[in-house]
Coordinates of C-alpha atoms in Angstrom, one line a residue:
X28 CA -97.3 -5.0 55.2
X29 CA -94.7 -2.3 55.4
X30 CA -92.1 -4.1 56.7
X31 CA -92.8 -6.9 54.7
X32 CA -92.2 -4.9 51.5
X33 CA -89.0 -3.0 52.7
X34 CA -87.8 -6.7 53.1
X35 CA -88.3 -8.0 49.5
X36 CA -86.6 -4.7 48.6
X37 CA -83.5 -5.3 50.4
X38 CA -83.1 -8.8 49.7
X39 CA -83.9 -7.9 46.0
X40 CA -80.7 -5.3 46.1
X41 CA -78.3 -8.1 47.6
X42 CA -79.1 -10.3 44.8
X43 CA -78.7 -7.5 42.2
X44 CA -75.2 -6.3 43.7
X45 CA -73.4 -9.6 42.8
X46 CA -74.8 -9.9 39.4
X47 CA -73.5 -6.6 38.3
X48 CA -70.5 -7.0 40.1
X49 CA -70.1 -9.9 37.8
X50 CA -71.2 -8.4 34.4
X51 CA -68.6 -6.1 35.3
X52 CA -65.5 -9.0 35.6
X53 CA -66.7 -10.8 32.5
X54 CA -66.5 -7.7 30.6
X55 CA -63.4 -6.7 32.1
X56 CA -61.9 -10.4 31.0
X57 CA -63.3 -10.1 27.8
X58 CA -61.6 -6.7 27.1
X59 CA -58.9 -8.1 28.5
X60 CA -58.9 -11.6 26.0
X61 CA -59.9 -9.2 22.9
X62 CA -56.6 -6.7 24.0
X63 CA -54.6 -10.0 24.3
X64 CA -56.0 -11.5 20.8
X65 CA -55.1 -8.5 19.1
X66 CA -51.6 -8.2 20.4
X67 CA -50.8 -11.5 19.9
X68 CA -52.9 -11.8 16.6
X69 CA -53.9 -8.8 14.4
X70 CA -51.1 -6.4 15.5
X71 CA -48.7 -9.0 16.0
X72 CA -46.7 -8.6 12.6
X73 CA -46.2 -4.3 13.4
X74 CA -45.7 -4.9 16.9
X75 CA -42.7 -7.8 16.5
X76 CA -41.6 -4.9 13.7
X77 CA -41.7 -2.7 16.5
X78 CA -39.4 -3.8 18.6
X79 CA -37.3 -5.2 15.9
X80 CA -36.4 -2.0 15.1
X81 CA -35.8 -0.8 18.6
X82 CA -33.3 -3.8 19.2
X83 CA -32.2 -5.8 16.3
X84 CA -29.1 -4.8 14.3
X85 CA -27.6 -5.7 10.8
X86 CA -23.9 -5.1 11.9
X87 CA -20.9 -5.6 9.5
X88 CA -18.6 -8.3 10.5
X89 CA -15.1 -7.4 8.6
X90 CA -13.5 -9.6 6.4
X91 CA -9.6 -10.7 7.5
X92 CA -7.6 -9.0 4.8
X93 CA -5.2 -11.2 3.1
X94 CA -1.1 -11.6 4.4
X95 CA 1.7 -10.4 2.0
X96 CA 4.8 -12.7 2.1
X97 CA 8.0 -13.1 0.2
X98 CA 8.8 -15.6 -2.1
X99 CA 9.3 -18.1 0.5
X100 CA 6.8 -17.5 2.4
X101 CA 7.8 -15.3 5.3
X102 CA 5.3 -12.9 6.5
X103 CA 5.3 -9.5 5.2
X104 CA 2.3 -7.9 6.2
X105 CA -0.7 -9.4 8.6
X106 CA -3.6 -8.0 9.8
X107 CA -4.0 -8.5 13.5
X108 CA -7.9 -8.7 15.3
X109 CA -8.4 -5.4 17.2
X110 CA -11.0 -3.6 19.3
X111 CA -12.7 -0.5 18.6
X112 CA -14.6 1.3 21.4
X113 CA -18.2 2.9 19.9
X114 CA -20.7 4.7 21.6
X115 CA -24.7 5.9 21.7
X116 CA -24.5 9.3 22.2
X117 CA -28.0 9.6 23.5
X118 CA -27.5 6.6 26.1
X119 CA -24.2 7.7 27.4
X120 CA -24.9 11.1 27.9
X121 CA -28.4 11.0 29.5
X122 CA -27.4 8.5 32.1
X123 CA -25.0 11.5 33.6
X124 CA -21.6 9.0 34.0
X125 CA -18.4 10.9 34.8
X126 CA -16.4 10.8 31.5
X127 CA -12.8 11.2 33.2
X128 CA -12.1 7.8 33.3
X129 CA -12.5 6.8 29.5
X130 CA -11.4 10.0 28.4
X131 CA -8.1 8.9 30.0
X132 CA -8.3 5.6 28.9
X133 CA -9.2 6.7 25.6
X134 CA -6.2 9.4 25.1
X135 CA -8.7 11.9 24.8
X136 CA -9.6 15.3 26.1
X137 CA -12.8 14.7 28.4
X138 CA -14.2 18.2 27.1
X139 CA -13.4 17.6 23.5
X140 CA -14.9 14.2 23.9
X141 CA -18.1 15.2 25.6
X142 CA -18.6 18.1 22.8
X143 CA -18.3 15.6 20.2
X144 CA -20.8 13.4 21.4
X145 CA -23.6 16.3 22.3
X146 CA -22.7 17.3 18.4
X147 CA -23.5 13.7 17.3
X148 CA -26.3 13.0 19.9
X149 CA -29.2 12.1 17.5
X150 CA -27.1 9.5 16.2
X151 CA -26.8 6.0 17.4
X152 CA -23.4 5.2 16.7
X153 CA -20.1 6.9 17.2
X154 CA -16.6 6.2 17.4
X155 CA -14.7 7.2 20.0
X156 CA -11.6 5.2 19.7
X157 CA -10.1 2.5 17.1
X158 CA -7.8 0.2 17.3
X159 CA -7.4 -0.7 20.6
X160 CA -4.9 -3.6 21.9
X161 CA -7.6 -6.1 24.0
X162 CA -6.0 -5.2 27.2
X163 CA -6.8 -1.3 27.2
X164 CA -10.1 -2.1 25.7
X165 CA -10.8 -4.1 28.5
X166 CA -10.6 -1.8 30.7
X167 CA -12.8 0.5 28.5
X168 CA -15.4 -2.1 29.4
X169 CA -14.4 -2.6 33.0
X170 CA -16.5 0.7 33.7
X171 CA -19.6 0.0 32.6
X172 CA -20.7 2.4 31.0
X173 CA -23.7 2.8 29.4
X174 CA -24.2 2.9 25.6
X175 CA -20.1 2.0 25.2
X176 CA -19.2 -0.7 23.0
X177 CA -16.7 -2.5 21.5
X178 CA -16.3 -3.4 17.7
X179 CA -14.0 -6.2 16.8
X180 CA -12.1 -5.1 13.6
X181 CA -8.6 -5.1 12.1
X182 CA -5.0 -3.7 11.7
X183 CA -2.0 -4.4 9.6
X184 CA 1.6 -5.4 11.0
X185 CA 4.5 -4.9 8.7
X186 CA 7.0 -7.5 10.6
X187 CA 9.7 -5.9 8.5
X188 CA 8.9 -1.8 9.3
X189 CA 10.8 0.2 6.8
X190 CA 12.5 -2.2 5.5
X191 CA 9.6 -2.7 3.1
X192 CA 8.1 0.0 3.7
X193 CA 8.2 1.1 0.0
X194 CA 7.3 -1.9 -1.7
X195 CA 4.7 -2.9 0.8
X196 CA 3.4 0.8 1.2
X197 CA 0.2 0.6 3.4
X198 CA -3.1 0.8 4.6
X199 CA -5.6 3.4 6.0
X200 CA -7.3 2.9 9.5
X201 CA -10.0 0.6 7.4
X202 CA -7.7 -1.9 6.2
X203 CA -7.4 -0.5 2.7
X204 CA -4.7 -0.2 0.2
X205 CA -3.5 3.3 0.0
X206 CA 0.1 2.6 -1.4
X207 CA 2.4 0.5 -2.6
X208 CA 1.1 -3.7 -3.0
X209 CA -1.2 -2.6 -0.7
X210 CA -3.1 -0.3 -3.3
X211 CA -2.0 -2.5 -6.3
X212 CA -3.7 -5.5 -4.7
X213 CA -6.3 -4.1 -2.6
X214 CA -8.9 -6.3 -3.8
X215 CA -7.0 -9.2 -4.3
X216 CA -6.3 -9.0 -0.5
X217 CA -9.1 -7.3 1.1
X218 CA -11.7 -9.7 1.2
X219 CA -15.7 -9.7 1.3
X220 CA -17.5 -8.7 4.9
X221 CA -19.5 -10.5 6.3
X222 CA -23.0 -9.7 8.2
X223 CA -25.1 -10.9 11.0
X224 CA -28.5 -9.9 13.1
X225 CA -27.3 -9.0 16.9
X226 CA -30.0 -8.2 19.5
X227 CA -29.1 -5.0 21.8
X228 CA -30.8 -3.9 24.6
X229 CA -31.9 -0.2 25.1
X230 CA -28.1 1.3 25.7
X231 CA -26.5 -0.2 22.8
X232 CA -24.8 -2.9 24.2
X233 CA -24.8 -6.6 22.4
X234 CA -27.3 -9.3 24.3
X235 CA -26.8 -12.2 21.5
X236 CA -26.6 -13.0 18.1
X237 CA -29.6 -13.7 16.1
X238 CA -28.8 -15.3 13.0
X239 CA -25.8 -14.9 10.7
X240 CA -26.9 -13.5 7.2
X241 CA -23.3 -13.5 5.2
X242 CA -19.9 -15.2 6.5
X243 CA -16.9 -13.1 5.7
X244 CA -14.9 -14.1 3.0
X245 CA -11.1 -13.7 4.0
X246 CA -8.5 -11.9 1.6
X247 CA -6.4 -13.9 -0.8
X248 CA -2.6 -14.4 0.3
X249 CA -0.2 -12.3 -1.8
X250 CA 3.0 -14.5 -2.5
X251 CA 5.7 -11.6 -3.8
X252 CA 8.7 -11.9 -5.4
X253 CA 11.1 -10.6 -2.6
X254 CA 13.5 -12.5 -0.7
X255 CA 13.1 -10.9 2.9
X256 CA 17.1 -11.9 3.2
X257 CA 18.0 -10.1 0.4
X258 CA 15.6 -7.3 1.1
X259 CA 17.1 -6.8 4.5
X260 CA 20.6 -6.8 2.9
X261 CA 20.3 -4.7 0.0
X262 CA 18.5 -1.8 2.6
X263 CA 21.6 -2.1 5.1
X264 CA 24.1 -1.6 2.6
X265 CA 22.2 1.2 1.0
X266 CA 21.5 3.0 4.1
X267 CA 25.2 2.8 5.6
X268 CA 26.0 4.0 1.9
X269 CA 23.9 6.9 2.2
X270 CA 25.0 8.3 4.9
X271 CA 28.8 7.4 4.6
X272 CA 28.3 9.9 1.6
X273 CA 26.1 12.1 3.0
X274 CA 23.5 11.8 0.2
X275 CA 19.9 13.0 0.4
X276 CA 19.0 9.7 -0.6
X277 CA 19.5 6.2 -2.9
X278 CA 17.6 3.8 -4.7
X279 CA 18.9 0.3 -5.5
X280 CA 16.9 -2.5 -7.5
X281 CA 18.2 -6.4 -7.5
X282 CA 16.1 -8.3 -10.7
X283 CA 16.5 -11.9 -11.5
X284 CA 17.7 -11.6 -14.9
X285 CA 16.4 -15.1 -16.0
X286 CA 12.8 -14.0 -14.9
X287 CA 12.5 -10.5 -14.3
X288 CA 11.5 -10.9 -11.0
X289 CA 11.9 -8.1 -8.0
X290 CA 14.0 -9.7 -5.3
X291 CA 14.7 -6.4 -3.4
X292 CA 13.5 -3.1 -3.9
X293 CA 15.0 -0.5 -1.1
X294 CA 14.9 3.4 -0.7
X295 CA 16.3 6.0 1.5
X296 CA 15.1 8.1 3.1
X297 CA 12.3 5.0 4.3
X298 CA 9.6 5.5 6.8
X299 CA 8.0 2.9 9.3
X300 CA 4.5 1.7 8.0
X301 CA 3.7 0.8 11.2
X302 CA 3.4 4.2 13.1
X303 CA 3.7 7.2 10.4
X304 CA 2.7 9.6 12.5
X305 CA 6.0 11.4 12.0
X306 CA 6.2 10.3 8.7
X307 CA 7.4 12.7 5.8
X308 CA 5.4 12.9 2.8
X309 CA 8.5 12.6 0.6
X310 CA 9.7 9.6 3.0
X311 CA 6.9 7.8 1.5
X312 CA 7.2 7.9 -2.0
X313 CA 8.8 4.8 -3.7
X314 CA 11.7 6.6 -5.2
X315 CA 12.8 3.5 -7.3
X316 CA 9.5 3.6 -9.4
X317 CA 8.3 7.1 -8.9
X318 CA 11.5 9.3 -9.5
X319 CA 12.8 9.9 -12.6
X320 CA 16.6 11.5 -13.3
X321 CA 19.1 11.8 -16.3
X322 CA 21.3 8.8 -16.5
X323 CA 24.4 10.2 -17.4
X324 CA 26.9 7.7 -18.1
X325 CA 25.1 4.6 -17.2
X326 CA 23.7 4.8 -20.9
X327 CA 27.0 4.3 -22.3
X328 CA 27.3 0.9 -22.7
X329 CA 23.8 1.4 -24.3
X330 CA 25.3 4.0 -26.9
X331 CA 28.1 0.8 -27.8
X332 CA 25.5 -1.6 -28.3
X333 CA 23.4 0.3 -30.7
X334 CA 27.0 0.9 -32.5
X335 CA 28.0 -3.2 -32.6
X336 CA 24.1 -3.7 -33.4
X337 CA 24.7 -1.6 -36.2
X338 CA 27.9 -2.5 -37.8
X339 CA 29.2 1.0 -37.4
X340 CA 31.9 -0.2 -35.2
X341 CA 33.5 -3.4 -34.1
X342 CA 35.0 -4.5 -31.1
X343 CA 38.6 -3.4 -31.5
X344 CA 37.3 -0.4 -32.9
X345 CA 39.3 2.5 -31.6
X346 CA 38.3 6.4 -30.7
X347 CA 41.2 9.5 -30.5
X348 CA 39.8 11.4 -26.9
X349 CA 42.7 13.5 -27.1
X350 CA 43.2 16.3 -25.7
X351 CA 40.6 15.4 -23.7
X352 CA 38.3 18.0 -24.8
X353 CA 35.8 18.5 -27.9
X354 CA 33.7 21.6 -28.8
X355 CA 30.0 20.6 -29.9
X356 CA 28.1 23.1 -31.6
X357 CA 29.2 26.1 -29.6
X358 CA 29.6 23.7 -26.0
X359 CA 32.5 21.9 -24.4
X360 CA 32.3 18.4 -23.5
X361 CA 35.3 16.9 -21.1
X362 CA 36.8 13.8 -20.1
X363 CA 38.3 13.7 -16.5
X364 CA 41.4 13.8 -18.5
X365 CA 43.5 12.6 -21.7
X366 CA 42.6 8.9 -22.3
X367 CA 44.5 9.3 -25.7
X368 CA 43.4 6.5 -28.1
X369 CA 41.2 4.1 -26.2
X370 CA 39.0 1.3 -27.5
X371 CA 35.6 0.6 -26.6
X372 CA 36.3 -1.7 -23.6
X373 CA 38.0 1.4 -22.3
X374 CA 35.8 3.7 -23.2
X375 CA 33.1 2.3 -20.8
X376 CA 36.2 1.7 -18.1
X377 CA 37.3 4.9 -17.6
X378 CA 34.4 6.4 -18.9
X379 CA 34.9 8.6 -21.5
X380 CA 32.6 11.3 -22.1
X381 CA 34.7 12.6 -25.1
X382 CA 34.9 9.2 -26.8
X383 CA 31.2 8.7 -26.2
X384 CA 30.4 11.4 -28.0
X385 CA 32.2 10.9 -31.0
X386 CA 30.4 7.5 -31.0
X387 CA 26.9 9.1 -30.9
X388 CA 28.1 11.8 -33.4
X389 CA 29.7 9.1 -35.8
X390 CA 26.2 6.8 -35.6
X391 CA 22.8 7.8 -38.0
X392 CA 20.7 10.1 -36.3
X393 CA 18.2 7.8 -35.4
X394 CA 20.4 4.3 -34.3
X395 CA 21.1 5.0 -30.7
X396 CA 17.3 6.7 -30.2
X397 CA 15.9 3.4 -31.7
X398 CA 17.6 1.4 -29.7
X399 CA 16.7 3.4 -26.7
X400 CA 13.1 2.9 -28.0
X401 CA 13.5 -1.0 -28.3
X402 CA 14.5 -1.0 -24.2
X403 CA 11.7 1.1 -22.9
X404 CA 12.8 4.3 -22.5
X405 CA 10.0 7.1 -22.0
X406 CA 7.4 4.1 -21.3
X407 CA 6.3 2.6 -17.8
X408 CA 7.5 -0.9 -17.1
X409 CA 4.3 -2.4 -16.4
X410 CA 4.2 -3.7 -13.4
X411 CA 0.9 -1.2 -12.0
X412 CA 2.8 -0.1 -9.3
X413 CA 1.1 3.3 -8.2
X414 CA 2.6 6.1 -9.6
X415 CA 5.1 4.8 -11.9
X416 CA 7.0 7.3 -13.7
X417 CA 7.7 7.0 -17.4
X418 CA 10.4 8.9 -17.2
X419 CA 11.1 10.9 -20.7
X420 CA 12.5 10.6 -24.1
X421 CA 12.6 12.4 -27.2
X422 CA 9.7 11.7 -29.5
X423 CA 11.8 11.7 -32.3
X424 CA 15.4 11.2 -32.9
X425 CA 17.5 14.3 -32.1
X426 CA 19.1 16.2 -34.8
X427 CA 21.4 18.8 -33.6
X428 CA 25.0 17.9 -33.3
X429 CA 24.9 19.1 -29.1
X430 CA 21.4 17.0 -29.2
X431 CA 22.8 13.8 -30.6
X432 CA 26.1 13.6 -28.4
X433 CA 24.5 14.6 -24.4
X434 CA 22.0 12.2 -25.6
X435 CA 25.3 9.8 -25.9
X436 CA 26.5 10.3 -22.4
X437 CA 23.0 10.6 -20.9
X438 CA 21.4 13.9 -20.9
X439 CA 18.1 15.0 -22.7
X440 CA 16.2 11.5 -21.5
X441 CA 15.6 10.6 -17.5
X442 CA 14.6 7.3 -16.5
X443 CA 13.8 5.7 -13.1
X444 CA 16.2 3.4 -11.6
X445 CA 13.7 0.2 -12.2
X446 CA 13.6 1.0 -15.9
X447 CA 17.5 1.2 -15.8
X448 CA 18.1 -1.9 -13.3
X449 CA 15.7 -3.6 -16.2
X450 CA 17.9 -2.4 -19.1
X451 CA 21.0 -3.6 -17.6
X452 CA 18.9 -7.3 -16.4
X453 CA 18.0 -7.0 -20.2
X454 CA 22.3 -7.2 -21.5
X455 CA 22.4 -10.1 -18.6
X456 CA 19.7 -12.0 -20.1
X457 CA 21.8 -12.1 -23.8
X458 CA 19.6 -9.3 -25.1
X459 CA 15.9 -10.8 -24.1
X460 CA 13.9 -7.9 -22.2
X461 CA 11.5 -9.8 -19.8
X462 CA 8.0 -8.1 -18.0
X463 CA 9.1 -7.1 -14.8
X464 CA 7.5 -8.6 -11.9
X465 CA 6.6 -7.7 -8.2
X466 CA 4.9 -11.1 -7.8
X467 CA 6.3 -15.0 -7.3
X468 CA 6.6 -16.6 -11.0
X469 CA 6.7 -20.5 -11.4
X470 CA 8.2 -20.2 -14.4
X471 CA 10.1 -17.5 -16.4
X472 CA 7.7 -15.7 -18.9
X473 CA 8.5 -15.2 -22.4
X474 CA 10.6 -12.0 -23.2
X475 CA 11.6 -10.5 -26.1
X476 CA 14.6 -10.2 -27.8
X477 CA 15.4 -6.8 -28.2
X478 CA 19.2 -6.8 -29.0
X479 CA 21.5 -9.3 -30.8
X480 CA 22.8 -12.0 -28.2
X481 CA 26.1 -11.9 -29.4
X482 CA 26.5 -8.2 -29.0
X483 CA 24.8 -8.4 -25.2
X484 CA 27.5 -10.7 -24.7
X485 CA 30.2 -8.8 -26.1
X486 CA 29.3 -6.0 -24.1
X487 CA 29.4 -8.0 -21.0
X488 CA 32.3 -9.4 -21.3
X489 CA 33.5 -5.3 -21.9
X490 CA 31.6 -4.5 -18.8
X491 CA 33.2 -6.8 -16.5
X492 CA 36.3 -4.2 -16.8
X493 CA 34.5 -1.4 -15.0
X494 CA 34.7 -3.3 -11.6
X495 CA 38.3 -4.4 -12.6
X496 CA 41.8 -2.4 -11.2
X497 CA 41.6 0.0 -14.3
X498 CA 37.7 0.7 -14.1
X499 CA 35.8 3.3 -12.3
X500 CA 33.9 1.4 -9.6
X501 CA 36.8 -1.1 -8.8
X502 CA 35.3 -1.1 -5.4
X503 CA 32.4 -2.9 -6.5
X504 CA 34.6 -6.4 -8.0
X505 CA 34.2 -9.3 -5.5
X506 CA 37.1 -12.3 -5.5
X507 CA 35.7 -15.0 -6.8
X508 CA 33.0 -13.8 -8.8
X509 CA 32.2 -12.1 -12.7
X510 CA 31.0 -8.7 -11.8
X511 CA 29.8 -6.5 -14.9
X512 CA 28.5 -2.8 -14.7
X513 CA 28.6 1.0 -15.2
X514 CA 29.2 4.1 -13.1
X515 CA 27.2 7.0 -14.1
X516 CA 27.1 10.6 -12.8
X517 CA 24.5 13.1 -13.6
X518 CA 24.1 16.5 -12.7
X519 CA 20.7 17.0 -10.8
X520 CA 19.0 21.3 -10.8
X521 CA 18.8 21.2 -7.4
X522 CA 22.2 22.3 -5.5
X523 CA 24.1 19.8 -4.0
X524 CA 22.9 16.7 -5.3
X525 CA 24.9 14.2 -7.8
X526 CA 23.1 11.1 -8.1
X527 CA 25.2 7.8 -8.8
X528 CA 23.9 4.5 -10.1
X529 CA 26.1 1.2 -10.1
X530 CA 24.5 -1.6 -11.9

């Protein structure tokens, strides 16, 4: 009986072996199938969260800012597509990659590089360098390194350089307006970024798009009112000007009279938009806008017109300059020497400081000031050009004798040369002041009529004798042609500077 029983006992354990052997497998596949359910199932929602937010990315995609051209449609500023090398400070520096290579590439110190990124290593995005042409960031790529990237962005092109430097002004290292049109304009021209979901893997670097969220909406072109010829004209003459005279700088400002349009707007010194590096703040400055000065004679034929206007004087009226010289409440005011008796045309031809100052002294207090009023003086010309000056002018009509005549020859006010070049467009356009404009009109606007047409062209016609054989900027008559204007000097406080103006 013994072994009988120690038989039943041992077949009974081979039967029980499999059995749990197989409890054990079911409930191993059914934790298994519960774990699966629940990923797949319960957590699924926080899970897929998860690993959204471990590799999905909102990134910006930049909007193409708008081109500037001149009135014909020639390019004036462009923004060109550009690379920009980022980096995950975590990613790059764990995986122990020599940074030599793409410091070089880079331009940059490898050490000053390194510390920046152990400074920045809790973030996930750095730049290291903007702006790359595609070629250089190419090879940025080329290495392979992990956590570096490249950001498509863009950077503006002034075709022109310094040319238009002034007008044009600039943009920062994010495409913004910082000067100039640029600033004036900058939303007109900058555009509306877009956005789209991109799927990186663990060192940064882009696997694929996921889904676009927000196209970019390009910048609006910017049609000016500039005539690249003339533009490119108007700053050779000036700049071969400035230095045949040895100036510390010029202005000049060319207006279409019959709209008041900007066809060429030029300083010296200029700067190059496109690498300003070197770049002197006072380079920069639109000096034509920004700068204000007294006149000096250039008001002149300002100081006749309020006289016609008035019926003080007449056109063959005539003025004794002799001996040249005139004391005025306790000062001395000088011609170059003794015109004798001149008439007005004269007057503004050889420029008489004497005769203009019997003029002012002869006129009511307030004639001349009122007139001044009526062109602008003391007030912006509205075109929103950053920084404008207003220049300056009494607030109320002067009433000393010394007051009255350097306000006749062009002290005791200071305007900008736009606000001059405008006064002077305003005697071209029979005495109708129009808005000035930086921007491409289709039609002339409406301008008011701020002096009588007949004297405007009185004037003219007395004008045209400046550039003639007699007048004092002979040098400026061309053969063939009507040339009308005014010489003006004006001393400046600083030492060695004499500003002149021909109009």
């Amino acid at each position: 009986m013994a072994p009988r029983a120690q038989q039943e006992e041992s077949q009974s354990v081979v039967l029980w072996r499999p059995t749990l052997l197989l409890v054990f497998f079911v409930a191993l596949a059914g934790v298994l199938l519960w774990r699966a359910l629940s990923l797949q199932i319960l957590d699924r929602e926080f899970l897929q969260n998860q690993g959204d937010a471990r590799h999905l990315r909102v990134v910006e995609m930049p909007a193409h800012r708008g081109a500037v051209t001149d009135r014909y449609g020639d390019p004036l500023a462009l923004s060109s597509p550009v690379d920009s090398v980022w980096a995950h400070p975590g990613y790059l520096l764990e995986s122990g990659a020599d940074l030599t290579a793409l410091a070089s590439l880079l331009g940059l110190n490898e050490r000053t590089m390194r510390r920046r990124l152990e400074a920045r290593s809790e973030r996930e995005f750095v730049y290291l360098r903007r702006h790359l042409s595609p070629d250089r960031a190419a090879q940025v790529m080329e290495l392979g390194l992990p956590g570096v990237a490249l950001q498509r962005e863009y950077r503006r092109f002034y075709p022109a350089g310094e040319v238009t430097a002034h007008v044009l002004g600039f943009t920062n290292i994010d495409d913004r307006g910082q000067e100039g049109l640029e600033l004036s304009f900058d939303e007109w021209l900058r555009g509306e970024p877009g956005a789209k979901r991109v799927l990186r893997d663990r060192l940064g670097r882009r696997v694929r798009d996921v889904e676009s969220l927000r196209e970019p909406r390009p910048g609006n072109t910017l049609a000016l009112s500039i005539d690249r010829r003339l533009q490119y004209l108007a700053y050779r003459e000036l700049k071969a000007a400035v230095r045949e005279h040895g100036a510390r700088g010029g202005s000049l400002v060319l207006l279409d009279v019959k709209t008041g349009e900007v066809l060429a707007m030029v300083n010296q010194p200029s700067f190059n938009p496109n690498n300003r590096t070197n770049a002197q703040p006072a380079h920069m400055r639109n000096r034509a806008v920004t700068d204000a000065f007294e006149p000096g004679s250039t008001v002149k034929p300002l100081l006749i017109a309020a006289a016609l206007e008035s019926g003080q004087l007449r056109p063959d009226s005539v003025i004794n300059t002799s001996p040249g010289v005139m004391r005025v409440g306790g000062h001395t005011v000088r011609d170059f020497r003794d015109y004798g008796t001149i008439d007005l045309s004269t007057l503004l031809n050889r420029s008489s400081t004497v005769g203009a100052a019997k003029v002012g002294l002869e006129l009511e207090d307030d004639v001349f000031w009122e007139l001044l009023v009526r062109f602008g003086f003391g007030m912006t010309t509205g075109t929103g050009f950053p920084g404008e000056s207003a220049g300056s002018l009494p607030i109320v009509p002067p009433r000393s004798a010394i007051e009255r005549a350097t306000l006749s020859y062009g002290y005791g006010l200071s305007v900008t040369p736009l606000q001059l070049a405008q006064s002077y467009a305003t005697l071209a356009a029979d005495g109708v002041q129009r808005p000035i404009s930086f921007l491409k009109l289709e039609e002339a606007p409406d301008g008011e009529q701020v002096l009588d047409a007949n004297v405007a062209q009185l004037l003219r016609e007395m004008m045209e004798g400046v550039a003639g054989s007699q007048g004092t900027g002979r040098r400026a008559g061309v053969s063939g042609y009507r040339i009308a204007g005014k010489t003006g000097t004006a001393k400046n406080p600083l030492p060695a500077v004499m500003p002149m103006i021909c109009t």
